[in-house]
mmCIF file of C-alpha atoms and ligand atoms in Angstrom:
data_model
loop_
_atom_site.group_PDB
_atom_site.id
_atom_site.type_symbol
_atom_site.label_atom_id
_atom_site.label_comp_id
_atom_site.label_asym_id
_atom_site.label_seq_id
_atom_site.Cartn_x
_atom_site.Cartn_y
_atom_site.Cartn_z
ATOM 1 C CA UNK A 1 -1.691 18.160 1.862
ATOM 2 C CA UNK A 2 -1.193 15.634 -1.376
ATOM 3 C CA UNK A 3 -4.394 13.847 -1.051
ATOM 4 C CA UNK A 4 -7.602 13.938 0.730
ATOM 5 C CA UNK A 5 -9.988 11.391 1.656
ATOM 6 C CA UNK A 6 -12.674 10.792 -1.043
ATOM 7 C CA UNK A 7 -15.420 10.803 2.037
ATOM 8 C CA UNK A 8 -15.243 13.497 3.982
ATOM 9 C CA UNK A 9 -14.507 17.381 3.522
ATOM 10 C CA UNK A 10 -11.596 18.886 2.862
ATOM 11 C CA UNK A 11 -11.990 20.853 6.505
ATOM 12 C CA UNK A 12 -12.655 17.360 7.983
ATOM 13 C CA UNK A 13 -9.743 15.936 6.608
ATOM 14 C CA UNK A 14 -7.354 18.585 7.640
ATOM 15 C CA UNK A 15 -8.864 18.035 11.508
ATOM 16 C CA UNK A 16 -8.280 14.307 11.073
ATOM 17 C CA UNK A 17 -4.911 14.710 9.707
ATOM 18 C CA UNK A 18 -4.039 17.262 12.701
ATOM 19 C CA UNK A 19 -5.390 14.795 15.137
ATOM 20 C CA UNK A 20 -3.234 11.785 14.208
ATOM 21 C CA UNK A 21 0.367 10.960 14.474
ATOM 22 C CA UNK A 22 1.926 13.134 12.060
ATOM 23 C CA UNK A 23 4.737 11.775 9.444
ATOM 24 C CA UNK A 24 8.777 12.407 10.641
ATOM 25 C CA UNK A 25 11.116 14.456 9.241
ATOM 26 C CA UNK A 26 12.317 11.609 6.543
ATOM 27 C CA UNK A 27 8.549 11.101 5.179
ATOM 28 C CA UNK A 28 8.466 14.725 4.952
ATOM 29 C CA UNK A 29 11.373 15.112 3.079
ATOM 30 C CA UNK A 30 10.617 12.130 1.134
ATOM 31 C CA UNK A 31 7.166 13.426 0.276
ATOM 32 C CA UNK A 32 8.613 17.049 -0.680
ATOM 33 C CA UNK A 33 11.131 15.396 -3.079
ATOM 34 C CA UNK A 34 8.593 13.048 -4.552
ATOM 35 C CA UNK A 35 6.442 16.302 -5.191
ATOM 36 C CA UNK A 36 9.281 18.235 -6.574
ATOM 37 C CA UNK A 37 10.732 15.863 -8.709
ATOM 38 C CA UNK A 38 7.428 13.747 -10.414
ATOM 39 C CA UNK A 39 4.725 16.354 -10.030
ATOM 40 C CA UNK A 40 2.175 14.638 -12.259
ATOM 41 C CA UNK A 41 2.716 11.424 -10.143
ATOM 42 C CA UNK A 42 2.541 12.885 -6.846
ATOM 43 C CA UNK A 43 -0.483 11.861 -6.124
ATOM 44 C CA UNK A 44 0.606 7.967 -6.324
ATOM 45 C CA UNK A 45 1.964 8.222 -3.179
ATOM 46 C CA UNK A 46 -0.176 7.071 -0.095
ATOM 47 C CA UNK A 47 -1.637 9.876 1.772
ATOM 48 C CA UNK A 48 0.035 10.722 5.163
ATOM 49 C CA UNK A 49 -2.872 9.592 7.400
ATOM 50 C CA UNK A 50 -2.516 6.190 5.495
ATOM 51 C CA UNK A 51 0.996 6.114 5.991
ATOM 52 C CA UNK A 52 0.183 6.380 9.522
ATOM 53 C CA UNK A 53 -2.403 3.497 9.878
ATOM 54 C CA UNK A 54 -0.133 1.319 7.640
ATOM 55 C CA UNK A 55 2.514 1.704 10.900
ATOM 56 C CA UNK A 56 -0.166 1.121 13.205
ATOM 57 C CA UNK A 57 -1.974 -1.831 11.746
ATOM 58 C CA UNK A 58 1.821 -3.238 11.378
ATOM 59 C CA UNK A 59 2.467 -2.862 14.738
ATOM 60 C CA UNK A 60 -0.632 -4.175 15.970
ATOM 61 C CA UNK A 61 -0.443 -7.177 13.875
ATOM 62 C CA UNK A 62 2.446 -7.871 15.635
ATOM 63 C CA UNK A 63 4.209 -8.319 12.108
ATOM 64 C CA UNK A 64 7.568 -9.236 11.227
ATOM 65 C CA UNK A 65 7.188 -10.248 7.736
ATOM 66 C CA UNK A 66 5.877 -7.879 4.921
ATOM 67 C CA UNK A 67 5.441 -7.675 1.394
ATOM 68 C CA UNK A 68 4.249 -4.732 -0.766
ATOM 69 C CA UNK A 69 3.040 -4.441 -4.242
ATOM 70 C CA UNK A 70 3.862 -0.952 -5.492
ATOM 71 C CA UNK A 71 6.981 0.763 -4.185
ATOM 72 C CA UNK A 72 6.996 4.143 -5.926
ATOM 73 C CA UNK A 73 9.313 6.414 -3.844
ATOM 74 C CA UNK A 74 9.004 4.382 -0.995
ATOM 75 C CA UNK A 75 6.565 6.356 1.284
ATOM 76 C CA UNK A 76 4.473 3.376 2.439
ATOM 77 C CA UNK A 77 7.148 0.647 2.808
ATOM 78 C CA UNK A 78 8.995 3.103 4.990
ATOM 79 C CA UNK A 79 5.580 3.193 6.969
ATOM 80 C CA UNK A 80 5.062 -0.516 6.968
ATOM 81 C CA UNK A 81 8.475 -1.626 7.689
ATOM 82 C CA UNK A 82 8.548 0.850 10.625
ATOM 83 C CA UNK A 83 5.863 -0.931 12.173
ATOM 84 C CA UNK A 84 7.521 -4.564 11.832
ATOM 85 C CA UNK A 85 8.871 -6.189 14.698
ATOM 86 C CA UNK A 86 12.696 -6.378 15.511
ATOM 87 C CA UNK A 87 14.486 -8.322 12.677
ATOM 88 C CA UNK A 88 11.571 -7.602 10.577
ATOM 89 C CA UNK A 89 11.943 -8.117 6.884
ATOM 90 C CA UNK A 90 9.591 -6.113 4.006
ATOM 91 C CA UNK A 91 10.122 -7.427 0.389
ATOM 92 C CA UNK A 92 8.585 -4.657 -2.027
ATOM 93 C CA UNK A 93 7.848 -5.013 -5.644
ATOM 94 C CA UNK A 94 7.888 -2.256 -8.331
ATOM 95 C CA UNK A 95 8.550 -2.094 -12.109
ATOM 96 C CA UNK A 96 10.696 1.325 -11.821
ATOM 97 C CA UNK A 97 14.092 1.569 -11.491
ATOM 98 C CA UNK A 98 13.802 5.820 -11.574
ATOM 99 C CA UNK A 99 11.208 5.836 -8.903
ATOM 100 C CA UNK A 100 12.702 3.133 -6.361
ATOM 101 C CA UNK A 101 15.896 4.801 -6.516
ATOM 102 C CA UNK A 102 14.181 7.578 -4.713
ATOM 103 C CA UNK A 103 12.886 4.818 -2.178
ATOM 104 C CA UNK A 104 16.482 3.476 -1.967
ATOM 105 C CA UNK A 105 17.481 6.763 -0.909
ATOM 106 C CA UNK A 106 15.252 7.158 1.768
ATOM 107 C CA UNK A 107 15.398 3.740 3.223
ATOM 108 C CA UNK A 108 19.215 4.297 4.014
ATOM 109 C CA UNK A 109 17.944 7.871 5.530
ATOM 110 C CA UNK A 110 15.317 6.203 8.012
ATOM 111 C CA UNK A 111 17.789 3.321 9.057
ATOM 112 C CA UNK A 112 15.620 0.920 7.112
ATOM 113 C CA UNK A 113 18.057 -0.792 4.097
ATOM 114 C CA UNK A 114 18.973 -3.672 6.180
ATOM 115 C CA UNK A 115 15.087 -4.844 6.679
ATOM 116 C CA UNK A 116 13.533 -3.932 2.872
ATOM 117 C CA UNK A 117 14.415 -5.664 -0.327
ATOM 118 C CA UNK A 118 12.971 -4.210 -3.599
ATOM 119 C CA UNK A 119 12.433 -6.957 -6.363
ATOM 120 C CA UNK A 120 12.416 -4.892 -9.946
ATOM 121 C CA UNK A 121 9.919 -6.821 -12.306
ATOM 122 C CA UNK A 122 6.271 -7.214 -12.548
ATOM 123 C CA UNK A 123 5.001 -7.865 -9.326
ATOM 124 C CA UNK A 124 2.710 -10.691 -10.585
ATOM 125 C CA UNK A 125 6.010 -12.718 -11.827
ATOM 126 C CA UNK A 126 7.769 -11.945 -8.679
ATOM 127 C CA UNK A 127 4.651 -13.122 -6.217
ATOM 128 C CA UNK A 128 4.177 -16.280 -8.310
ATOM 129 C CA UNK A 129 8.453 -17.027 -8.278
ATOM 130 C CA UNK A 130 7.635 -16.983 -4.093
ATOM 131 C CA UNK A 131 6.898 -20.400 -2.619
ATOM 132 C CA UNK A 132 3.064 -20.936 -1.826
ATOM 133 C CA UNK A 133 2.969 -20.794 1.788
ATOM 134 C CA UNK A 134 1.993 -18.702 4.613
ATOM 135 C CA UNK A 135 5.329 -16.607 4.582
ATOM 136 C CA UNK A 136 4.002 -13.248 5.355
ATOM 137 C CA UNK A 137 2.100 -11.409 7.937
ATOM 138 C CA UNK A 138 1.150 -8.152 6.108
ATOM 139 C CA UNK A 139 0.415 -7.907 2.651
ATOM 140 C CA UNK A 140 -0.135 -4.259 0.828
ATOM 141 C CA UNK A 141 -1.354 -3.895 -2.499
ATOM 142 C CA UNK A 142 -0.947 -0.554 -4.345
ATOM 143 C CA UNK A 143 0.284 -1.037 -7.614
ATOM 144 C CA UNK A 144 -1.464 -1.093 -10.997
ATOM 145 C CA UNK A 145 -5.128 -2.161 -10.675
ATOM 146 C CA UNK A 146 -5.946 -4.173 -13.520
ATOM 147 C CA UNK A 147 -3.721 -6.755 -11.905
ATOM 148 C CA UNK A 148 -5.709 -6.087 -8.399
ATOM 149 C CA UNK A 149 -7.690 -9.572 -8.694
ATOM 150 C CA UNK A 150 -4.687 -11.517 -9.474
ATOM 151 C CA UNK A 151 -2.716 -9.820 -6.903
ATOM 152 C CA UNK A 152 -5.253 -10.921 -4.239
ATOM 153 C CA UNK A 153 -5.410 -14.414 -5.945
ATOM 154 C CA UNK A 154 -1.538 -14.564 -5.148
ATOM 155 C CA UNK A 155 -0.953 -12.967 -1.958
ATOM 156 C CA UNK A 156 -3.599 -14.689 0.171
ATOM 157 C CA UNK A 157 -2.540 -18.034 0.290
ATOM 158 C CA UNK A 158 0.867 -16.040 1.206
ATOM 159 C CA UNK A 159 -0.321 -14.679 4.202
ATOM 160 C CA UNK A 160 -0.501 -16.331 7.327
ATOM 161 C CA UNK A 161 -3.775 -17.200 9.460
ATOM 162 C CA UNK A 162 -3.724 -13.802 11.703
ATOM 163 C CA UNK A 163 -2.123 -11.774 9.316
ATOM 164 C CA UNK A 164 -3.462 -8.789 7.430
ATOM 165 C CA UNK A 165 -4.140 -7.903 3.578
ATOM 166 C CA UNK A 166 -4.330 -4.381 2.830
ATOM 167 C CA UNK A 167 -5.518 -2.812 -0.170
ATOM 168 C CA UNK A 168 -5.301 0.870 -1.443
ATOM 169 C CA UNK A 169 -7.473 2.526 -3.640
ATOM 170 C CA UNK A 170 -10.653 0.636 -3.257
ATOM 171 C CA UNK A 171 -13.218 3.198 -3.861
ATOM 172 C CA UNK A 172 -11.151 3.956 -7.232
ATOM 173 C CA UNK A 173 -12.219 7.585 -6.428
ATOM 174 C CA UNK A 174 -15.780 6.715 -6.336
ATOM 175 C CA UNK A 175 -16.325 4.986 -9.697
ATOM 176 C CA UNK A 176 -16.855 1.867 -8.204
ATOM 177 C CA UNK A 177 -20.560 2.811 -7.500
ATOM 178 C CA UNK A 178 -21.161 3.835 -11.271
ATOM 179 C CA UNK A 179 -22.366 0.618 -12.465
ATOM 180 C CA UNK A 180 -21.721 2.027 -15.754
ATOM 181 C CA UNK A 181 -17.983 2.984 -15.827
ATOM 182 C CA UNK A 182 -16.516 0.130 -17.624
ATOM 183 C CA UNK A 183 -13.179 1.475 -17.379
ATOM 184 C CA UNK A 184 -11.128 -1.563 -17.070
ATOM 185 C CA UNK A 185 -9.334 -0.455 -14.155
ATOM 186 C CA UNK A 186 -12.433 0.345 -12.287
ATOM 187 C CA UNK A 187 -13.618 -3.065 -13.219
ATOM 188 C CA UNK A 188 -10.792 -4.921 -11.645
ATOM 189 C CA UNK A 189 -11.015 -2.883 -8.738
ATOM 190 C CA UNK A 190 -14.813 -3.879 -8.414
ATOM 191 C CA UNK A 191 -14.228 -6.934 -9.354
ATOM 192 C CA UNK A 192 -11.484 -7.697 -6.283
ATOM 193 C CA UNK A 193 -13.982 -5.631 -4.162
ATOM 194 C CA UNK A 194 -16.746 -8.475 -4.777
ATOM 195 C CA UNK A 195 -14.211 -11.284 -4.651
ATOM 196 C CA UNK A 196 -12.641 -10.094 -1.136
ATOM 197 C CA UNK A 197 -16.104 -9.213 0.245
ATOM 198 C CA UNK A 198 -17.012 -12.977 -0.532
ATOM 199 C CA UNK A 199 -13.562 -14.581 0.091
ATOM 200 C CA UNK A 200 -14.273 -16.707 3.298
ATOM 201 C CA UNK A 201 -10.739 -17.037 4.052
ATOM 202 C CA UNK A 202 -10.799 -13.653 5.092
ATOM 203 C CA UNK A 203 -12.819 -11.179 7.649
ATOM 204 C CA UNK A 204 -12.526 -7.572 6.673
ATOM 205 C CA UNK A 205 -13.493 -3.861 6.419
ATOM 206 C CA UNK A 206 -13.332 -1.051 3.910
ATOM 207 C CA UNK A 207 -12.365 2.292 5.791
ATOM 208 C CA UNK A 208 -13.186 5.270 4.002
ATOM 209 C CA UNK A 209 -9.536 6.486 4.643
ATOM 210 C CA UNK A 210 -7.569 8.214 1.414
ATOM 211 C CA UNK A 211 -8.886 6.407 -1.898
ATOM 212 C CA UNK A 212 -10.566 3.691 0.323
ATOM 213 C CA UNK A 213 -8.289 1.046 2.346
ATOM 214 C CA UNK A 214 -9.238 -2.444 2.440
ATOM 215 C CA UNK A 215 -8.098 -4.291 5.357
ATOM 216 C CA UNK A 216 -8.507 -8.059 5.764
ATOM 217 C CA UNK A 217 -7.482 -10.215 8.655
ATOM 218 C CA UNK A 218 -6.860 -13.491 7.401
ATOM 219 C CA UNK A 219 -8.806 -16.918 9.330
HETATM 220 C C1 SAM B 1 0.426 4.101 -6.430
HETATM 221 S S1 SAM B 1 1.751 3.532 -6.926
HETATM 222 C C2 SAM B 1 2.494 3.247 -5.225
HETATM 223 C C3 SAM B 1 2.651 4.217 -4.171
HETATM 224 C C4 SAM B 1 3.312 3.640 -2.929
HETATM 225 N N1 SAM B 1 2.813 2.717 -2.408
HETATM 226 C C5 SAM B 1 3.818 4.946 -1.820
HETATM 227 O O1 SAM B 1 3.316 5.003 -1.437
HETATM 228 O O2 SAM B 1 4.722 5.766 -2.361
HETATM 229 C C6 SAM B 1 2.191 2.407 -7.957
HETATM 230 C C7 SAM B 1 3.340 1.784 -7.969
HETATM 231 O O3 SAM B 1 3.163 0.650 -8.510
HETATM 232 C C8 SAM B 1 4.223 0.554 -9.594
HETATM 233 N N2 SAM B 1 3.667 -0.502 -10.827
HETATM 234 C C9 SAM B 1 2.816 -0.255 -11.787
HETATM 235 N N3 SAM B 1 2.728 -1.760 -12.193
HETATM 236 C C10 SAM B 1 3.452 -2.761 -11.856
HETATM 237 C C11 SAM B 1 3.797 -4.005 -11.547
HETATM 238 N N4 SAM B 1 3.051 -4.760 -12.951
HETATM 239 N N5 SAM B 1 4.590 -4.708 -11.410
HETATM 240 C C12 SAM B 1 4.845 -4.104 -10.291
HETATM 241 N N6 SAM B 1 4.981 -2.654 -9.769
HETATM 242 C C13 SAM B 1 3.846 -1.960 -10.742
HETATM 243 C C14 SAM B 1 4.426 1.762 -10.418
HETATM 244 O O4 SAM B 1 5.819 1.887 -11.066
HETATM 245 C C15 SAM B 1 4.213 2.692 -9.252
HETATM 246 O O5 SAM B 1 5.388 2.715 -8.788
#
Protein backbone atom coordinates (compact mmCIF):
# COMPACT_ATOMS: atom_id res chain seq x y z
CA UNK A 1 0.00 0.00 0.00
CA UNK A 2 1.70 3.23 -1.09
CA UNK A 3 -0.74 5.73 0.36
CA UNK A 4 -3.93 5.72 2.31
CA UNK A 5 -6.87 7.95 2.72
CA UNK A 6 -6.38 10.96 4.94
CA UNK A 7 -9.82 10.39 6.41
CA UNK A 8 -10.23 6.73 7.21
CA UNK A 9 -8.24 4.23 9.24
CA UNK A 10 -5.54 2.07 7.76
CA UNK A 11 -7.72 -1.01 8.34
CA UNK A 12 -10.80 0.47 6.74
CA UNK A 13 -8.72 1.65 3.80
CA UNK A 14 -7.34 -1.88 3.35
CA UNK A 15 -10.93 -3.19 3.42
CA UNK A 16 -12.06 -0.55 0.91
CA UNK A 17 -9.17 -1.43 -1.41
CA UNK A 18 -9.87 -5.16 -1.08
CA UNK A 19 -13.46 -4.54 -2.15
CA UNK A 20 -12.67 -2.35 -5.13
CA UNK A 21 -11.45 -3.49 -8.56
CA UNK A 22 -7.72 -4.03 -8.08
CA UNK A 23 -4.96 -2.73 -10.34
CA UNK A 24 -4.11 -5.10 -13.19
CA UNK A 25 -0.60 -6.60 -13.63
CA UNK A 26 0.62 -3.65 -15.75
CA UNK A 27 -0.34 -1.10 -13.08
CA UNK A 28 1.11 -3.31 -10.34
CA UNK A 29 4.39 -3.64 -12.22
CA UNK A 30 4.46 0.12 -12.80
CA UNK A 31 3.88 0.78 -9.09
CA UNK A 32 6.66 -1.66 -8.18
CA UNK A 33 9.16 -0.17 -10.64
CA UNK A 34 8.32 3.37 -9.49
CA UNK A 35 8.86 2.38 -5.84
CA UNK A 36 12.18 0.73 -6.67
CA UNK A 37 13.57 3.46 -8.89
CA UNK A 38 12.16 6.53 -7.15
CA UNK A 39 11.62 5.55 -3.50
CA UNK A 40 11.51 9.16 -2.30
CA UNK A 41 8.88 10.14 -4.86
CA UNK A 42 6.66 7.07 -4.83
CA UNK A 43 3.93 8.89 -2.89
CA UNK A 44 3.46 11.19 -5.88
CA UNK A 45 1.60 8.36 -7.60
CA UNK A 46 -2.17 8.25 -7.20
CA UNK A 47 -3.40 5.58 -4.79
CA UNK A 48 -4.65 2.37 -6.47
CA UNK A 49 -8.26 2.99 -5.42
CA UNK A 50 -8.09 6.49 -6.86
CA UNK A 51 -6.80 5.02 -10.11
CA UNK A 52 -9.81 2.71 -10.21
CA UNK A 53 -12.12 5.67 -9.57
CA UNK A 54 -10.48 7.70 -12.37
CA UNK A 55 -11.16 4.89 -14.82
CA UNK A 56 -14.77 4.53 -13.66
CA UNK A 57 -15.51 8.27 -13.76
CA UNK A 58 -13.95 8.62 -17.20
CA UNK A 59 -16.01 5.69 -18.43
CA UNK A 60 -19.21 6.89 -16.74
CA UNK A 61 -18.74 10.30 -18.35
CA UNK A 62 -18.42 8.57 -21.74
CA UNK A 63 -15.31 10.65 -22.27
CA UNK A 64 -13.35 10.43 -25.49
CA UNK A 65 -10.84 13.24 -24.98
CA UNK A 66 -8.88 13.93 -21.82
CA UNK A 67 -6.19 16.18 -20.46
CA UNK A 68 -3.94 15.53 -17.49
CA UNK A 69 -1.61 17.90 -15.68
CA UNK A 70 1.05 15.87 -13.88
CA UNK A 71 2.09 12.59 -15.54
CA UNK A 72 4.93 11.37 -13.26
CA UNK A 73 5.50 7.68 -14.16
CA UNK A 74 2.11 7.29 -15.80
CA UNK A 75 -0.20 5.55 -13.32
CA UNK A 76 -3.16 7.96 -13.53
CA UNK A 77 -2.70 8.48 -17.27
CA UNK A 78 -3.14 4.75 -17.83
CA UNK A 79 -6.24 4.74 -15.61
CA UNK A 80 -7.82 7.67 -17.47
CA UNK A 81 -6.82 6.47 -20.95
CA UNK A 82 -8.39 3.08 -20.21
CA UNK A 83 -11.69 4.75 -19.39
CA UNK A 84 -11.84 6.66 -22.66
CA UNK A 85 -14.17 5.41 -25.35
CA UNK A 86 -12.94 4.03 -28.66
CA UNK A 87 -10.68 6.40 -30.55
CA UNK A 88 -10.08 8.27 -27.28
CA UNK A 89 -7.12 10.62 -26.82
CA UNK A 90 -5.38 11.80 -23.66
CA UNK A 91 -2.98 14.74 -23.62
CA UNK A 92 -0.75 14.63 -20.54
CA UNK A 93 1.66 17.31 -19.33
CA UNK A 94 4.83 17.09 -17.26
CA UNK A 95 8.27 18.63 -16.95
CA UNK A 96 10.31 15.51 -16.18
CA UNK A 97 11.92 13.58 -19.00
CA UNK A 98 13.18 10.99 -16.52
CA UNK A 99 9.88 10.20 -14.82
CA UNK A 100 7.85 10.26 -18.02
CA UNK A 101 10.27 7.85 -19.74
CA UNK A 102 8.88 5.25 -17.33
CA UNK A 103 5.36 6.34 -18.28
CA UNK A 104 6.12 5.83 -21.99
CA UNK A 105 7.35 2.31 -21.30
CA UNK A 106 4.14 1.41 -19.46
CA UNK A 107 1.85 3.06 -22.04
CA UNK A 108 3.46 0.67 -24.50
CA UNK A 109 2.95 -2.32 -22.19
CA UNK A 110 -0.67 -1.32 -21.62
CA UNK A 111 -1.26 -0.95 -25.37
CA UNK A 112 -2.12 2.73 -24.92
CA UNK A 113 0.77 4.49 -26.71
CA UNK A 114 -1.45 5.41 -29.63
CA UNK A 115 -3.97 7.23 -27.43
CA UNK A 116 -1.69 9.16 -25.08
CA UNK A 117 0.31 12.22 -26.10
CA UNK A 118 2.91 13.69 -23.74
CA UNK A 119 3.77 17.38 -23.74
CA UNK A 120 7.00 18.11 -21.89
CA UNK A 121 7.29 21.61 -20.46
CA UNK A 122 5.59 23.72 -17.81
CA UNK A 123 1.92 22.77 -17.98
CA UNK A 124 0.65 26.35 -17.77
CA UNK A 125 2.41 27.14 -21.04
CA UNK A 126 1.00 23.99 -22.63
CA UNK A 127 -2.55 24.77 -21.48
CA UNK A 128 -2.35 28.38 -22.66
CA UNK A 129 -1.11 27.21 -26.06
CA UNK A 130 -4.32 25.20 -26.55
CA UNK A 131 -7.32 26.89 -28.15
CA UNK A 132 -9.73 28.25 -25.57
CA UNK A 133 -12.61 26.06 -26.67
CA UNK A 134 -14.52 23.19 -25.09
CA UNK A 135 -12.26 20.44 -26.36
CA UNK A 136 -11.97 17.98 -23.48
CA UNK A 137 -14.45 15.62 -21.85
CA UNK A 138 -12.31 15.03 -18.79
CA UNK A 139 -9.46 16.86 -17.06
CA UNK A 140 -7.26 15.71 -14.18
CA UNK A 141 -5.07 18.10 -12.18
CA UNK A 142 -2.24 16.51 -10.19
CA UNK A 143 0.92 18.63 -10.56
CA UNK A 144 2.64 21.47 -8.67
CA UNK A 145 0.19 22.74 -6.07
CA UNK A 146 1.25 26.39 -6.36
CA UNK A 147 -0.32 26.53 -9.81
CA UNK A 148 -3.61 24.84 -8.86
CA UNK A 149 -5.68 28.06 -9.07
CA UNK A 150 -4.21 28.80 -12.51
CA UNK A 151 -4.76 25.25 -13.74
CA UNK A 152 -8.41 25.55 -12.72
CA UNK A 153 -8.71 28.88 -14.56
CA UNK A 154 -7.16 27.50 -17.72
CA UNK A 155 -8.94 24.15 -17.72
CA UNK A 156 -12.56 24.95 -16.95
CA UNK A 157 -13.14 26.81 -20.25
CA UNK A 158 -11.49 23.96 -22.13
CA UNK A 159 -13.79 21.26 -20.76
CA UNK A 160 -17.06 20.74 -22.54
CA UNK A 161 -20.45 21.12 -20.91
CA UNK A 162 -21.19 17.80 -19.18
CA UNK A 163 -17.47 17.07 -18.84
CA UNK A 164 -15.52 16.44 -15.62
CA UNK A 165 -12.69 18.29 -13.92
CA UNK A 166 -10.98 16.13 -11.28
CA UNK A 167 -8.38 17.48 -8.88
CA UNK A 168 -6.11 15.42 -6.61
CA UNK A 169 -4.71 16.43 -3.20
CA UNK A 170 -7.46 18.90 -2.39
CA UNK A 171 -7.06 18.12 1.35
CA UNK A 172 -3.36 18.95 1.21
CA UNK A 173 -2.90 16.23 3.84
CA UNK A 174 -5.45 17.90 6.09
CA UNK A 175 -3.52 21.18 6.13
CA UNK A 176 -6.34 23.05 4.32
CA UNK A 177 -8.16 23.06 7.66
CA UNK A 178 -5.36 24.84 9.47
CA UNK A 179 -6.05 28.51 8.81
CA UNK A 180 -2.70 29.36 10.38
CA UNK A 181 -0.79 27.28 7.86
CA UNK A 182 0.79 29.77 5.49
CA UNK A 183 2.72 27.29 3.37
CA UNK A 184 2.34 28.68 -0.19
CA UNK A 185 1.26 25.31 -1.60
CA UNK A 186 -1.42 24.93 1.07
CA UNK A 187 -2.63 28.48 0.44
CA UNK A 188 -2.81 27.73 -3.30
CA UNK A 189 -4.83 24.54 -2.79
CA UNK A 190 -7.15 26.34 -0.34
CA UNK A 191 -7.56 29.20 -2.82
CA UNK A 192 -8.44 26.81 -5.62
CA UNK A 193 -10.86 24.88 -3.40
CA UNK A 194 -12.66 28.10 -2.38
CA UNK A 195 -12.74 29.35 -5.95
CA UNK A 196 -14.02 26.01 -7.30
CA UNK A 197 -16.73 25.76 -4.63
CA UNK A 198 -17.99 29.23 -5.61
CA UNK A 199 -17.66 28.66 -9.37
CA UNK A 200 -21.16 28.56 -10.82
CA UNK A 201 -19.92 26.91 -14.02
CA UNK A 202 -19.64 23.63 -12.13
CA UNK A 203 -21.38 21.37 -9.64
CA UNK A 204 -18.86 19.55 -7.48
CA UNK A 205 -18.09 17.14 -4.71
CA UNK A 206 -14.94 16.66 -2.66
CA UNK A 207 -14.38 12.99 -1.99
CA UNK A 208 -12.41 11.71 1.02
CA UNK A 209 -10.35 9.32 -1.06
CA UNK A 210 -6.56 9.42 -1.04
CA UNK A 211 -5.56 12.98 -0.18
CA UNK A 212 -8.92 14.35 -1.32
CA UNK A 213 -10.32 14.21 -4.83
CA UNK A 214 -12.53 17.01 -6.10
CA UNK A 215 -14.86 15.95 -8.90
CA UNK A 216 -16.58 18.79 -10.75
CA UNK A 217 -19.20 18.46 -13.45
CA UNK A 218 -19.27 21.38 -15.85
CA UNK A 219 -22.73 22.76 -16.55
C1 LIG B 1 1.91 14.15 -8.03
S1 LIG B 1 2.89 13.90 -9.46
C2 LIG B 1 1.75 13.25 -10.63
C3 LIG B 1 1.39 11.81 -10.32
C4 LIG B 1 0.65 11.12 -11.44
N1 LIG B 1 -0.65 11.70 -11.65
C5 LIG B 1 0.53 9.64 -11.15
O1 LIG B 1 -0.56 9.13 -10.89
O2 LIG B 1 1.57 8.97 -11.16
C6 LIG B 1 3.16 15.55 -10.01
C7 LIG B 1 3.89 15.67 -11.34
O3 LIG B 1 3.79 17.04 -11.73
C8 LIG B 1 4.94 17.35 -12.45
N2 LIG B 1 5.10 18.82 -12.47
C9 LIG B 1 5.58 19.62 -11.49
N3 LIG B 1 5.55 20.90 -11.88
C10 LIG B 1 5.04 20.91 -13.14
C11 LIG B 1 4.74 21.93 -14.08
N4 LIG B 1 4.98 23.21 -13.81
N5 LIG B 1 4.22 21.57 -15.26
C12 LIG B 1 3.95 20.27 -15.53
N6 LIG B 1 4.21 19.27 -14.68
C13 LIG B 1 4.74 19.57 -13.50
C14 LIG B 1 6.06 16.62 -11.74
O4 LIG B 1 7.16 16.44 -12.60
C15 LIG B 1 5.36 15.32 -11.33
O5 LIG B 1 5.63 14.30 -12.26
